[in-house]
PDB file of C-alpha atoms in Angstrom:
ATOM      1  CA  MET Z   1     -23.158 -10.252  27.308  1.00 53.00           C
ATOM      2  CA  THR Z   2     -23.568 -11.307  30.948  1.00 64.00           C
ATOM      3  CA  ILE Z   3     -20.851 -10.442  33.292  1.00 71.00           C
ATOM      4  CA  ALA Z   4     -21.214 -11.977  36.769  1.00 75.00           C
ATOM      5  CA  GLU Z   5     -22.155  -9.286  39.411  1.00 75.00           C
ATOM      6  CA  ASP Z   6     -18.871 -10.015  41.305  1.00 78.00           C
ATOM      7  CA  ASN Z   7     -16.625  -9.777  38.291  1.00 74.00           C
ATOM      8  CA  TRP Z   8     -18.421  -6.453  37.241  1.00 76.00           C
ATOM      9  CA  ASN Z   9     -17.781  -4.917  40.709  1.00 77.00           C
ATOM     10  CA  LEU Z  10     -14.087  -5.777  40.395  1.00 77.00           C
ATOM     11  CA  ILE Z  11     -13.702  -4.283  36.916  1.00 79.00           C
ATOM     12  CA  LYS Z  12     -15.352  -1.034  38.126  1.00 76.00           C
ATOM     13  CA  LYS Z  13     -12.422  -0.588  40.726  1.00 77.00           C
ATOM     14  CA  PHE Z  14      -9.955  -0.316  37.592  1.00 74.00           C
ATOM     15  CA  THR Z  15     -11.844   1.610  35.178  1.00 75.00           C
ATOM     16  CA  ASN Z  16     -14.678   4.144  34.490  1.00 74.00           C
ATOM     17  CA  LEU Z  17     -15.870   2.122  31.365  1.00 70.00           C
ATOM     18  CA  THR Z  18     -19.488   1.135  31.482  1.00 71.00           C
ATOM     19  CA  LEU Z  19     -20.863  -2.145  30.723  1.00 69.00           C
ATOM     20  CA  GLU Z  20     -22.016  -0.701  27.431  1.00 73.00           C
ATOM     21  CA  ASP Z  21     -18.489   0.422  26.675  1.00 73.00           C
ATOM     22  CA  ILE Z  22     -17.007  -3.200  27.219  1.00 72.00           C
ATOM     23  CA  GLU Z  23     -19.885  -4.639  25.270  1.00 70.00           C
ATOM     24  CA  LYS Z  24     -18.990  -2.266  22.224  1.00 72.00           C
ATOM     25  CA  GLN Z  25     -15.116  -2.950  22.650  1.00 70.00           C
ATOM     26  CA  PHE Z  26     -15.186  -6.853  23.098  1.00 71.00           C
ATOM     27  CA  VAL Z  27     -18.646  -8.408  22.492  1.00 69.00           C
ATOM     28  CA  GLN Z  28     -19.007  -7.332  18.886  1.00 74.00           C
ATOM     29  CA  ILE Z  29     -15.752  -8.919  18.134  1.00 77.00           C
ATOM     30  CA  PHE Z  30     -16.323 -12.359  19.691  1.00 79.00           C
ATOM     31  CA  PRO Z  31     -18.766 -12.671  22.467  1.00 78.00           C
ATOM     32  CA  ASP Z  32     -17.575 -16.167  23.869  1.00 81.00           C
ATOM     33  CA  LEU Z  33     -13.821 -15.008  23.980  1.00 81.00           C
ATOM     34  CA  ALA Z  34     -14.861 -11.695  25.764  1.00 77.00           C
ATOM     35  CA  ASN Z  35     -16.751 -13.750  28.351  1.00 79.00           C
ATOM     36  CA  LYS Z  36     -13.762 -16.107  28.758  1.00 83.00           C
ATOM     37  CA  ILE Z  37     -11.296 -13.374  29.117  1.00 79.00           C
ATOM     38  CA  ILE Z  38     -13.369 -11.653  31.912  1.00 80.00           C
ATOM     39  CA  ASP Z  39     -13.927 -14.721  33.653  1.00 82.00           C
ATOM     40  CA  ASP Z  40     -10.210 -15.597  33.481  1.00 81.00           C
ATOM     41  CA  ILE Z  41      -9.121 -12.213  34.724  1.00 81.00           C
ATOM     42  CA  TYR Z  42     -11.620 -11.014  36.984  1.00 78.00           C
ATOM     43  CA  GLY Z  43     -13.226 -14.202  38.219  1.00 78.00           C
ATOM     44  CA  SER Z  44      -9.963 -16.033  38.781  1.00 80.00           C
ATOM     45  CA  ALA Z  45      -6.573 -14.516  38.563  1.00 83.00           C
ATOM     46  CA  TYR Z  46      -7.370 -11.158  40.158  1.00 82.00           C
ATOM     47  CA  ARG Z  47      -9.117 -12.953  42.967  1.00 82.00           C
ATOM     48  CA  ARG Z  48      -6.132 -14.728  44.307  1.00 86.00           C
ATOM     49  CA  LYS Z  49      -4.967 -13.602  47.732  1.00 90.00           C
ATOM     50  CA  HIS Z  50      -1.237 -14.447  47.494  1.00 94.00           C
ATOM     51  CA  ILE Z  51       0.052 -10.967  46.195  1.00 93.00           C
ATOM     52  CA  SER Z  52      -1.417  -7.523  46.412  1.00 92.00           C
ATOM     53  CA  MET Z  53      -3.660  -5.982  43.608  1.00 88.00           C
ATOM     54  CA  LYS Z  54      -0.642  -3.395  43.264  1.00 93.00           C
ATOM     55  CA  THR Z  55       1.805  -6.176  42.699  1.00 95.00           C
ATOM     56  CA  ARG Z  56      -0.375  -7.902  40.425  1.00 92.00           C
ATOM     57  CA  HIS Z  57      -1.027  -4.795  38.171  1.00 93.00           C
ATOM     58  CA  LEU Z  58       2.719  -3.940  38.172  1.00 97.00           C
ATOM     59  CA  ILE Z  59       3.485  -7.559  37.094  1.00 96.00           C
ATOM     60  CA  THR Z  60       0.877  -7.347  34.285  1.00 95.00           C
ATOM     61  CA  ILE Z  61       2.222  -4.033  33.071  1.00 98.00           C
ATOM     62  CA  GLY Z  62       5.683  -5.626  32.937  1.00 98.00           C
ATOM     63  CA  ILE Z  63       4.399  -8.655  30.922  1.00 97.00           C
ATOM     64  CA  ILE Z  64       2.428  -6.780  28.408  1.00 97.00           C
ATOM     65  CA  SER Z  65       5.221  -4.243  27.895  1.00 98.00           C
ATOM     66  CA  ALA Z  66       7.583  -7.152  27.291  1.00 97.00           C
ATOM     67  CA  MET Z  67       5.366  -8.791  24.955  1.00 96.00           C
ATOM     68  CA  GLY Z  68       4.870  -5.785  22.723  1.00 94.00           C
ATOM     69  CA  GLY Z  69       2.017  -5.399  20.202  1.00 94.00           C
ATOM     70  CA  CYS Z  70      -0.410  -5.125  23.144  1.00 94.00           C
ATOM     71  CA  GLU Z  71      -0.864  -1.286  22.959  1.00 95.00           C
ATOM     72  CA  ASN Z  72      -4.502  -1.336  23.862  1.00 90.00           C
ATOM     73  CA  GLN Z  73      -4.243  -3.728  26.565  1.00 90.00           C
ATOM     74  CA  LEU Z  74      -1.248  -1.731  28.013  1.00 96.00           C
ATOM     75  CA  GLN Z  75      -3.242   1.364  27.928  1.00 94.00           C
ATOM     76  CA  PHE Z  76      -6.008  -0.100  29.846  1.00 89.00           C
ATOM     77  CA  GLN Z  77      -3.739  -1.639  32.415  1.00 92.00           C
ATOM     78  CA  LEU Z  78      -1.744   1.585  32.937  1.00 96.00           C
ATOM     79  CA  LYS Z  79      -5.046   3.551  33.541  1.00 93.00           C
ATOM     80  CA  ALA Z  80      -6.180   0.791  35.831  1.00 90.00           C
ATOM     81  CA  ALA Z  81      -3.052   1.104  37.875  1.00 94.00           C
ATOM     82  CA  LEU Z  82      -3.159   4.775  38.241  1.00 94.00           C
ATOM     83  CA  SER Z  83      -6.865   4.440  39.373  1.00 90.00           C
ATOM     84  CA  LEU Z  84      -5.635   1.953  41.942  1.00 90.00           C
ATOM     85  CA  GLY Z  85      -3.213   4.541  43.400  1.00 93.00           C
ATOM     86  CA  ILE Z  86      -0.074   2.878  41.730  1.00 96.00           C
ATOM     87  CA  THR Z  87       2.181   6.040  41.346  1.00 97.00           C
ATOM     88  CA  PRO Z  88       3.851   7.097  38.067  1.00 97.00           C
ATOM     89  CA  GLU Z  89       7.109   6.347  39.696  1.00 97.00           C
ATOM     90  CA  GLU Z  90       6.256   2.834  40.559  1.00 98.00           C
ATOM     91  CA  ILE Z  91       5.028   2.259  36.901  1.00 98.00           C
ATOM     92  CA  ARG Z  92       8.378   3.789  35.633  1.00 98.00           C
ATOM     93  CA  GLU Z  93      10.345   1.252  37.658  1.00 97.00           C
ATOM     94  CA  ALA Z  94       8.482  -1.508  35.996  1.00 98.00           C
ATOM     95  CA  PHE Z  95       9.690  -0.088  32.505  1.00 98.00           C
ATOM     96  CA  ILE Z  96      13.239  -0.150  34.018  1.00 98.00           C
ATOM     97  CA  GLN Z  97      12.794  -4.079  34.573  1.00 98.00           C
ATOM     98  CA  VAL Z  98      11.265  -4.296  30.966  1.00 98.00           C
ATOM     99  CA  ALA Z  99      14.360  -2.694  29.554  1.00 98.00           C
ATOM    100  CA  VAL Z 100      16.852  -4.904  31.340  1.00 98.00           C
ATOM    101  CA  PHE Z 101      15.000  -8.376  30.551  1.00 97.00           C
ATOM    102  CA  ALA Z 102      13.049  -7.484  27.355  1.00 97.00           C
ATOM    103  CA  GLY Z 103      15.007  -4.843  25.699  1.00 97.00           C
ATOM    104  CA  ASN Z 104      15.143  -0.948  25.558  1.00 98.00           C
ATOM    105  CA  ALA Z 105      12.689  -0.826  22.469  1.00 97.00           C
ATOM    106  CA  ARG Z 106       9.893  -2.506  24.338  1.00 97.00           C
ATOM    107  CA  ALA Z 107      10.638  -0.188  27.431  1.00 98.00           C
ATOM    108  CA  ILE Z 108      10.484   2.959  25.299  1.00 98.00           C
ATOM    109  CA  ASN Z 109       7.389   2.041  23.567  1.00 98.00           C
ATOM    110  CA  SER Z 110       5.591   1.373  26.796  1.00 98.00           C
ATOM    111  CA  ALA Z 111       6.991   4.495  28.348  1.00 98.00           C
ATOM    112  CA  THR Z 112       5.708   6.570  25.432  1.00 98.00           C
ATOM    113  CA  ILE Z 113       2.254   5.193  25.876  1.00 98.00           C
ATOM    114  CA  PHE Z 114       2.458   5.983  29.630  1.00 98.00           C
ATOM    115  CA  HIS Z 115       3.612   9.611  28.823  1.00 97.00           C
ATOM    116  CA  SER Z 116       0.679  10.090  26.704  1.00 97.00           C
ATOM    117  CA  ILE Z 117      -1.762   8.825  29.177  1.00 96.00           C
ATOM    118  CA  LEU Z 118      -0.110  11.311  31.961  1.00 97.00           C
ATOM    119  CA  THR Z 119      -0.342  14.124  29.415  1.00 96.00           C
ATOM    120  CA  GLU Z 120      -4.014  13.282  28.615  1.00 93.00           C
ATOM    121  CA  GLU Z 121      -5.017  12.711  32.226  1.00 89.00           C
ATOM    122  CA  LYS Z 122      -3.018  15.900  33.243  1.00 88.00           C
ATOM    123  CA  ILE Z 123      -1.108  14.014  35.857  1.00 87.00           C
ATOM    124  CA  ASN Z 124       2.278  15.218  36.952  1.00 80.00           C
ATOM    125  CA  ASN Z 125       4.792  13.939  34.589  1.00 69.00           C
ATOM    126  CA  ASP Z 126       7.978  14.675  36.500  1.00 64.00           C
TER     127      ASP Z 126
END
């Protein structure tokens, strides 16, 4: 898999995954799809300047939470948000919006995943 250097530099801001990790997770499944997704996200959407990266991640967390069935992607985005300095309180507020507009079950599922991440990473969970 060939990830453009500028896309790879952006990915490294969000995760401690190595290129090898990403290749194991995505390329083995469908290399062309993996390249398309990386180009769409990191080569296009995340490079837009009209909203902050923080806002972009909170929106992404809200959308993925509302969709449901995207637990792996939600976990990745939650960890990325924390690594960008988005606070647990800000992320929890996104779940409030999810509860109002997508339903309590979606919000509870997302909050449960988030709680597991905070516990695993030993981040204050108050």
